[in-house]
Amino acid sequence: MSHGVGDVGKLPVRKFDALVVGAGGSGMRASLQLAEAGLSVAVLTKVFPTRSHTVAAQGGIGASLGNMSEDHWLWHMYDTIKGSDWLGDQDAIEYMCRTAPEVVYELEHFGMPFDRNADGSIYQRPFGGHSANFGEKPVQRACAAADRTGHAMLHTLYQRNVRARTQFFVEWMALDLIRDADGTVLGVVALEMETGAVMILQAKATMFATGGAGRIFAASTNAFINTGDGLGMAARAGIPLEDMEFWQFHPTGVHGAGVLITEGVRGEGGILLNCNGERFMERYAPNLKDLASRDVVSRSMDQEIKEGRGCGPNKDHVMLKLDHLGPDVILKRLPSIREIALKFANVDCIKEPIPVVPTIHYQMGGIPTNVHGQVVAPSGDDPAAVVGGFYAVGECSCVSVHGANRLGTNSLVDLLVFGRSAGNHVVGLALPGKAHRPLPKDAADRTLARLARLDSATSGESVADVAAALRTTMQAHCGVFRNQELLSEGVRQVMEVEQRVQRTAIGDKSTTFNTARVEALELDNMIETAKATVVSAEARRESRGAQARSDYPDRDDVTWLKHTLWYRDGNRLDYKPVNLKPASVEAFPPKTRTY
Amino acid sequence: MKFRIYRYDPEKDAKPYLQEYDVALDPHDRMLLDALMRVKAVDDTLSFRRSCREGVCGSDAMNINGKNGLACVTNLLELKEPVELRPLPGLPVIRDLIVDMSQFFKQYHSIKPYLVNDERPPEKERLQAPEDREELDGLYECILCACCSTACPSFWWNPDKFVGPAGLLAAYRFIADTRDQAVNERLDNLEDPYRLFRCHTIMNCVDVCPKGLNPTRAIGKIREIMVKRAV
Ligand SMILES: Cc1cc2nc3c(=O)[nH]c(=O)nc-3n(C[C@H](O)[C@H](O)[C@H](O)COP(=O)(O)OP(=O)(O)OC[C@H]3O[C@@H](n4cnc5c(N)ncnc54)[C@H](O)[C@@H]3O)c2cc1C
Ligand code: SF4
Ligand code: SF4
Ligand code: FES
């Protein structure tokens, strides 16, 4: 561990054609393309691959297979654009919805244990915001394996990677991105957790698939490891982050525990009730009701609670009723939900409703990319110039298919579609024949300085305390409803927390599996993610999708139909246009969004 | 709440010891993992794995008052104090509650845990009858937490030769899949005095599985098919 600054020559270096950071659904879909094409590829992951948070996805994968009734990818495209509140790029959405059936069939061929219909085809359930014929009526589009779709998918992808002999670096944490003077990405500096060894992993293509950052909020459906590492690393390396103000609150997190109850419950017929036993969604979304888009349902719930119609002694949640579905449907289609409700809410949902609240769930923004997964950033006149050697896929990326609000089931399909396309793009570069670019001398300086500070600090603030302060601030100032006062104060407080992040100290100085060090390094990434979020949100003076401002209640397409780009350097903001032109079909011009 | 936790850091401890902790809990703390986080906030040198906190990722398997389980779905009300926490038995300890799971995964990999079907796939999905798909229920849900294999005496004695309950459950998951074409190779791969037949039906595995799965039943099924194949 005792490497000085400027010592890149002394750090061990391992070289690969391609490096994938992250072994969730997106990373492993990409690595499969790479390994099967015979590239030397290393996949780094903080946890054993099947422990990545994709494992927790419950409800389904969106694809217009039409197994239950007529469906069309154009309808899926329309729903996604409408769901995104027109902030999604229509060329990317077109590509995703058109390719979705193909990647789902592929996954089935890999061995995915989908539920089946009587005719042997894949079972699909209804989900929020998915409709037939451009919003006419709900459609069953979510391809499901009970309520364990993510688990089934992640294990299937891992298994397929075992077959392809993909090389995994398990319990390795990437710490920083390496770029040369031209800005080309050359790999990462990484920490082997078991030994504490720091190493440079050099590659001709580096792909981030590091997942979400839901842990910057206090109440979250996300795993502890979802700390926005990819975002932090990219931001420190000068790459902008796109649309970070847009965070999805899932309507149904278990009250108090945060654990998710899938929208599939409402897909199967579950309904939300206020303290009067009223099915309030009928008032807010007369057409799709409980299956309206997530931002709409979360806001309606928040409104009910604010107006005193919440349930329980503190009137701070609503009820999700599903007992009317009957034990057969619950045990067959929603077995894990029953388990979760029993364990985390003490209720048997076969008999009683589950107490739920809107809970932070998904980050729509991320590292800006094109449909090949190539990271893009403004350069000169080009708002989307390719950053050489750098790719991003999955929740850490922003391509942007989810815009201001993601539809349920559209993340898993995003992982598959863009994981594969990014993998294919890297394969197309014919990397095995090419040479590695030289590493700059200072490649590891920033990282070694961070590590040295943690090693030498003998007193300071506890990482747990500072992280808790960050979460409390984000929860209070970047919630379901926002306004100028809340956000300006939020920016101020987050910047204060940033000062504290610089002053943390850890008691554990061991090199062997030092989880305190890992958590301190994660905090460096959480703070970047939080800054990007609150600064972008403060600046956007309109309501669109998941960004709901009580002081600017309307969408403003004249001023704000554009993507935010946040730069770490000076907290600077820039904007770029939304792509409203699909490649092969007519555009869907913005219109008022009702469900 | 009182805890006695197994501690071992190879860099400074000549041998493992049990450390006592008494931590104040918050009324919202519900599961053992919540309490462990409280302990860690007081003593950040305590090392354990965790991620999903809802029983689906398989990270935080440990030996809790003598029985293997996941900290994140073990309710504090069920636990007798002082709660004694040890690493999963039978695997090398890296540090504190963190064990080296290589042997466990090696056995999992040894059963070829992937669908084998060399036929050209159809343009759409392969069809599978709902009844055939139901055969996979109780098999595919495994989270590879290793609670079962590290509770199995046969695995303790022969971790290099006996596949163990988790691996065998996975083997049967593919044998039972109507889409898989390698049933014979899979059976050949297990027909060995150790790989399958070291199981003495002690049922520890069933007793501890946090997902309610039944490896013993799967092992029985594999044996049945082997017998049928032999006649
Ligand atoms: C409870 C829940 C239910 C959901 N249900 C659905 C659903 O039904 N349908 C749907 O479409 N979407 C759903 N989502 C969303 C979806 O599951 C996620 O967006 C998606 O799985 C993210 O996948 P990923 O590949 O981007 O990242 P992840 O699966 O989160 O994987 C991230 C990977 O990056 C690695 N990593 C991170 N940082 C580092 C680092 N510094 N160094 C090395 N490795 C690192 C991790 O170890 C991990 O392997 C759900 C989300 C949650 C939380
Ligand atoms: S039943 Fe077999 S596999 Fe399970 S614990 Fe006993 S010996 Fe091990
Ligand atoms: S069978 Fe059960 S106990 Fe064994 S690894 Fe799988 S989930 Fe864990
Ligand atoms: S933390 Fe994932 S199983 Fe307990």
PDB file of C-alpha atoms in Angstrom, chain A residues 348-511:
ATOM      1  CA  ASP A 348     -49.484 -11.554   5.097  1.00  0.00           C
ATOM      2  CA  CYS A 349     -50.570  -9.948   1.837  1.00  0.00           C
ATOM      3  CA  ILE A 350     -52.911 -12.846   1.124  1.00  0.00           C
ATOM      4  CA  LYS A 351     -55.053 -11.380   3.894  1.00  0.00           C
ATOM      5  CA  GLU A 352     -53.913  -7.802   4.548  1.00  0.00           C
ATOM      6  CA  PRO A 353     -52.699  -4.770   2.597  1.00  0.00           C
ATOM      7  CA  ILE A 354     -49.026  -3.727   2.561  1.00  0.00           C
ATOM      8  CA  PRO A 355     -48.051  -0.243   3.882  1.00  0.00           C
ATOM      9  CA  VAL A 356     -46.088   1.562   1.139  1.00  0.00           C
ATOM     10  CA  VAL A 357     -44.468   4.942   0.392  1.00  0.00           C
ATOM     11  CA  PRO A 358     -42.736   6.450  -2.652  1.00  0.00           C
ATOM     12  CA  THR A 359     -39.083   5.410  -2.362  1.00  0.00           C
ATOM     13  CA  ILE A 360     -35.967   6.361  -4.347  1.00  0.00           C
ATOM     14  CA  HIS A 361     -35.409   3.692  -6.949  1.00  0.00           C
ATOM     15  CA  TYR A 362     -33.653   4.607 -10.170  1.00  0.00           C
ATOM     16  CA  GLN A 363     -31.443   7.260 -11.673  1.00  0.00           C
ATOM     17  CA  MET A 364     -32.521   8.261 -15.161  1.00  0.00           C
ATOM     18  CA  GLY A 365     -29.386  10.294 -15.803  1.00  0.00           C
ATOM     19  CA  GLY A 366     -25.787   9.190 -16.019  1.00  0.00           C
ATOM     20  CA  ILE A 367     -22.713   9.120 -18.216  1.00  0.00           C
ATOM     21  CA  PRO A 368     -23.779  10.389 -21.661  1.00  0.00           C
ATOM     22  CA  THR A 369     -23.504   7.835 -24.482  1.00  0.00           C
ATOM     23  CA  ASN A 370     -24.712   7.129 -27.994  1.00  0.00           C
ATOM     24  CA  VAL A 371     -26.542   3.928 -29.025  1.00  0.00           C
ATOM     25  CA  HIS A 372     -23.232   2.056 -29.353  1.00  0.00           C
ATOM     26  CA  GLY A 373     -22.502   2.725 -25.707  1.00  0.00           C
ATOM     27  CA  GLN A 374     -19.684   5.115 -26.633  1.00  0.00           C
ATOM     28  CA  VAL A 375     -19.339   7.908 -24.102  1.00  0.00           C
ATOM     29  CA  VAL A 376     -19.934  11.311 -25.675  1.00  0.00           C
ATOM     30  CA  ALA A 377     -19.219  14.819 -24.447  1.00  0.00           C
ATOM     31  CA  PRO A 378     -19.301  18.244 -26.076  1.00  0.00           C
ATOM     32  CA  SER A 379     -16.111  19.218 -27.851  1.00  0.00           C
ATOM     33  CA  GLY A 380     -15.825  22.293 -30.036  1.00  0.00           C
ATOM     34  CA  ASP A 381     -19.021  22.524 -32.095  1.00  0.00           C
ATOM     35  CA  ASP A 382     -19.921  18.882 -31.575  1.00  0.00           C
ATOM     36  CA  PRO A 383     -22.333  18.425 -28.629  1.00  0.00           C
ATOM     37  CA  ALA A 384     -21.733  14.671 -28.735  1.00  0.00           C
ATOM     38  CA  ALA A 385     -18.100  13.979 -29.603  1.00  0.00           C
ATOM     39  CA  VAL A 386     -16.910  10.447 -28.791  1.00  0.00           C
ATOM     40  CA  VAL A 387     -14.528  10.068 -25.848  1.00  0.00           C
ATOM     41  CA  GLY A 388     -11.926   7.637 -27.172  1.00  0.00           C
ATOM     42  CA  GLY A 389     -11.727   4.210 -25.548  1.00  0.00           C
ATOM     43  CA  PHE A 390     -14.648   4.777 -23.190  1.00  0.00           C
ATOM     44  CA  TYR A 391     -18.069   3.096 -23.055  1.00  0.00           C
ATOM     45  CA  ALA A 392     -20.903   3.071 -20.531  1.00  0.00           C
ATOM     46  CA  VAL A 393     -23.987   0.857 -20.300  1.00  0.00           C
ATOM     47  CA  GLY A 394     -26.815   0.166 -17.886  1.00  0.00           C
ATOM     48  CA  GLU A 395     -28.068   2.364 -15.091  1.00  0.00           C
ATOM     49  CA  CYS A 396     -24.831   4.382 -14.849  1.00  0.00           C
ATOM     50  CA  SER A 397     -25.246   5.502 -18.464  1.00  0.00           C
ATOM     51  CA  CYS A 398     -27.619   7.948 -20.106  1.00  0.00           C
ATOM     52  CA  VAL A 399     -28.232   7.150 -23.753  1.00  0.00           C
ATOM     53  CA  SER A 400     -31.029   8.586 -23.156  1.00  0.00           C
ATOM     54  CA  VAL A 401     -33.948   6.170 -23.349  1.00  0.00           C
ATOM     55  CA  HIS A 402     -35.598   7.049 -20.041  1.00  0.00           C
ATOM     56  CA  GLY A 403     -35.542  10.833 -20.285  1.00  0.00           C
ATOM     57  CA  ALA A 404     -37.268  12.420 -17.302  1.00  0.00           C
ATOM     58  CA  ASN A 405     -39.004   9.242 -16.119  1.00  0.00           C
ATOM     59  CA  ARG A 406     -38.365   5.557 -16.814  1.00  0.00           C
ATOM     60  CA  LEU A 407     -41.147   3.097 -17.447  1.00  0.00           C
ATOM     61  CA  GLY A 408     -41.018  -0.066 -15.366  1.00  0.00           C
ATOM     62  CA  THR A 409     -39.356  -2.999 -17.216  1.00  0.00           C
ATOM     63  CA  ASN A 410     -37.414  -0.604 -19.418  1.00  0.00           C
ATOM     64  CA  SER A 411     -34.220  -0.848 -17.411  1.00  0.00           C
ATOM     65  CA  LEU A 412     -33.717  -4.573 -17.806  1.00  0.00           C
ATOM     66  CA  VAL A 413     -34.342  -4.267 -21.522  1.00  0.00           C
ATOM     67  CA  ASP A 414     -31.957  -1.294 -21.676  1.00  0.00           C
ATOM     68  CA  LEU A 415     -29.247  -3.486 -20.082  1.00  0.00           C
ATOM     69  CA  LEU A 416     -29.730  -6.207 -22.669  1.00  0.00           C
ATOM     70  CA  VAL A 417     -30.072  -3.999 -25.748  1.00  0.00           C
ATOM     71  CA  PHE A 418     -27.230  -1.611 -25.036  1.00  0.00           C
ATOM     72  CA  GLY A 419     -25.034  -4.171 -23.279  1.00  0.00           C
ATOM     73  CA  ARG A 420     -25.111  -6.156 -26.483  1.00  0.00           C
ATOM     74  CA  SER A 421     -24.734  -3.204 -28.856  1.00  0.00           C
ATOM     75  CA  ALA A 422     -21.797  -1.784 -26.892  1.00  0.00           C
ATOM     76  CA  GLY A 423     -20.183  -5.237 -26.817  1.00  0.00           C
ATOM     77  CA  ASN A 424     -20.639  -5.538 -30.561  1.00  0.00           C
ATOM     78  CA  HIS A 425     -19.194  -2.108 -31.148  1.00  0.00           C
ATOM     79  CA  VAL A 426     -16.053  -2.975 -29.188  1.00  0.00           C
ATOM     80  CA  VAL A 427     -15.742  -6.257 -31.080  1.00  0.00           C
ATOM     81  CA  GLY A 428     -15.939  -4.261 -34.323  1.00  0.00           C
ATOM     82  CA  LEU A 429     -12.830  -2.274 -33.373  1.00  0.00           C
ATOM     83  CA  ALA A 430     -10.637  -5.346 -33.993  1.00  0.00           C
ATOM     84  CA  LEU A 431      -8.719  -4.618 -30.808  1.00  0.00           C
ATOM     85  CA  PRO A 432      -6.565  -7.760 -30.605  1.00  0.00           C
ATOM     86  CA  GLY A 433      -4.409  -6.453 -33.461  1.00  0.00           C
ATOM     87  CA  LYS A 434      -3.924  -3.029 -31.959  1.00  0.00           C
ATOM     88  CA  ALA A 435      -1.338  -1.740 -29.516  1.00  0.00           C
ATOM     89  CA  HIS A 436      -1.975  -0.238 -26.082  1.00  0.00           C
ATOM     90  CA  ARG A 437      -1.388   3.493 -25.890  1.00  0.00           C
ATOM     91  CA  PRO A 438       1.322   4.517 -23.421  1.00  0.00           C
ATOM     92  CA  LEU A 439       0.252   5.217 -19.839  1.00  0.00           C
ATOM     93  CA  PRO A 440       0.868   8.757 -18.631  1.00  0.00           C
ATOM     94  CA  LYS A 441       3.300   9.004 -15.726  1.00  0.00           C
ATOM     95  CA  ASP A 442       0.730  10.527 -13.418  1.00  0.00           C
ATOM     96  CA  ALA A 443      -1.913   7.885 -14.247  1.00  0.00           C
ATOM     97  CA  ALA A 444      -2.421   6.848 -10.643  1.00  0.00           C
ATOM     98  CA  ASP A 445      -1.595  10.069  -8.793  1.00  0.00           C
ATOM     99  CA  ARG A 446      -5.096  11.114  -7.917  1.00  0.00           C
ATOM    100  CA  THR A 447      -5.938   7.654  -6.634  1.00  0.00           C
ATOM    101  CA  LEU A 448      -2.771   7.201  -4.648  1.00  0.00           C
ATOM    102  CA  ALA A 449      -3.295  10.577  -3.034  1.00  0.00           C
ATOM    103  CA  ARG A 450      -6.804   9.552  -1.951  1.00  0.00           C
ATOM    104  CA  LEU A 451      -5.514   6.295  -0.530  1.00  0.00           C
ATOM    105  CA  ALA A 452      -2.593   7.974   1.189  1.00  0.00           C
ATOM    106  CA  ARG A 453      -4.897  10.449   2.883  1.00  0.00           C
ATOM    107  CA  LEU A 454      -7.066   7.629   4.256  1.00  0.00           C
ATOM    108  CA  ASP A 455      -4.045   5.665   5.400  1.00  0.00           C
ATOM    109  CA  SER A 456      -2.438   8.542   7.237  1.00  0.00           C
ATOM    110  CA  ALA A 457      -5.476  10.300   8.736  1.00  0.00           C
ATOM    111  CA  THR A 458      -5.551   9.476  12.425  1.00  0.00           C
ATOM    112  CA  SER A 459      -8.498  11.618  13.397  1.00  0.00           C
ATOM    113  CA  GLY A 460     -11.479  12.978  11.550  1.00  0.00           C
ATOM    114  CA  GLU A 461     -15.136  12.416  10.938  1.00  0.00           C
ATOM    115  CA  SER A 462     -16.608   8.971  10.674  1.00  0.00           C
ATOM    116  CA  VAL A 463     -17.526   7.855   7.175  1.00  0.00           C
ATOM    117  CA  ALA A 464     -20.855   6.524   8.422  1.00  0.00           C
ATOM    118  CA  ASP A 465     -21.787   9.912   9.931  1.00  0.00           C
ATOM    119  CA  VAL A 466     -20.892  11.914   6.831  1.00  0.00           C
ATOM    120  CA  ALA A 467     -22.704   9.467   4.561  1.00  0.00           C
ATOM    121  CA  ALA A 468     -25.763   9.674   6.797  1.00  0.00           C
ATOM    122  CA  ALA A 469     -25.676  13.482   6.651  1.00  0.00           C
ATOM    123  CA  LEU A 470     -25.519  13.329   2.861  1.00  0.00           C
ATOM    124  CA  ARG A 471     -28.498  10.970   2.690  1.00  0.00           C
ATOM    125  CA  THR A 472     -30.589  13.065   5.040  1.00  0.00           C
ATOM    126  CA  THR A 473     -29.865  16.198   3.029  1.00  0.00           C
ATOM    127  CA  MET A 474     -30.716  14.586  -0.281  1.00  0.00           C
ATOM    128  CA  GLN A 475     -33.906  13.103   1.104  1.00  0.00           C
ATOM    129  CA  ALA A 476     -35.046  16.424   2.531  1.00  0.00           C
ATOM    130  CA  HIS A 477     -34.035  18.653  -0.367  1.00  0.00           C
ATOM    131  CA  CYS A 478     -34.441  16.517  -3.484  1.00  0.00           C
ATOM    132  CA  GLY A 479     -37.689  14.679  -2.805  1.00  0.00           C
ATOM    133  CA  VAL A 480     -40.857  13.994  -4.775  1.00  0.00           C
ATOM    134  CA  PHE A 481     -41.802  17.693  -4.761  1.00  0.00           C
ATOM    135  CA  ARG A 482     -39.093  20.360  -5.040  1.00  0.00           C
ATOM    136  CA  ASN A 483     -38.937  24.149  -5.020  1.00  0.00           C
ATOM    137  CA  GLN A 484     -36.308  26.867  -5.251  1.00  0.00           C
ATOM    138  CA  GLU A 485     -35.905  27.347  -1.538  1.00  0.00           C
ATOM    139  CA  LEU A 486     -35.472  23.635  -0.842  1.00  0.00           C
ATOM    140  CA  LEU A 487     -33.049  23.187  -3.703  1.00  0.00           C
ATOM    141  CA  SER A 488     -30.871  26.249  -3.047  1.00  0.00           C
ATOM    142  CA  GLU A 489     -30.521  25.183   0.549  1.00  0.00           C
ATOM    143  CA  GLY A 490     -29.878  21.632  -0.667  1.00  0.00           C
ATOM    144  CA  VAL A 491     -26.995  22.815  -2.838  1.00  0.00           C
ATOM    145  CA  ARG A 492     -25.526  24.717   0.090  1.00  0.00           C
ATOM    146  CA  GLN A 493     -25.765  21.742   2.428  1.00  0.00           C
ATOM    147  CA  VAL A 494     -24.367  19.240  -0.065  1.00  0.00           C
ATOM    148  CA  MET A 495     -21.385  21.519  -0.668  1.00  0.00           C
ATOM    149  CA  GLU A 496     -20.896  21.591   3.090  1.00  0.00           C
ATOM    150  CA  VAL A 497     -21.000  17.831   3.263  1.00  0.00           C
ATOM    151  CA  GLU A 498     -18.375  17.774   0.516  1.00  0.00           C
ATOM    152  CA  GLN A 499     -16.003  19.596   2.852  1.00  0.00           C
ATOM    153  CA  ARG A 500     -16.636  16.941   5.488  1.00  0.00           C
ATOM    154  CA  VAL A 501     -15.937  14.163   2.973  1.00  0.00           C
ATOM    155  CA  GLN A 502     -12.387  15.525   2.696  1.00  0.00           C
ATOM    156  CA  ARG A 503     -11.947  15.211   6.447  1.00  0.00           C
ATOM    157  CA  THR A 504     -13.022  11.629   7.096  1.00  0.00           C
ATOM    158  CA  ALA A 505     -10.805   9.155   8.873  1.00  0.00           C
ATOM    159  CA  ILE A 506     -11.061   5.406   9.251  1.00  0.00           C
ATOM    160  CA  GLY A 507      -9.916   3.337  12.207  1.00  0.00           C
ATOM    161  CA  ASP A 508      -9.230   0.242  10.157  1.00  0.00           C
ATOM    162  CA  LYS A 509      -5.754   0.353   8.619  1.00  0.00           C
ATOM    163  CA  SER A 510      -5.484  -3.290   7.672  1.00  0.00           C
ATOM    164  CA  THR A 511      -4.821  -4.240   4.056  1.00  0.00           C
TER     165      THR A 511
END
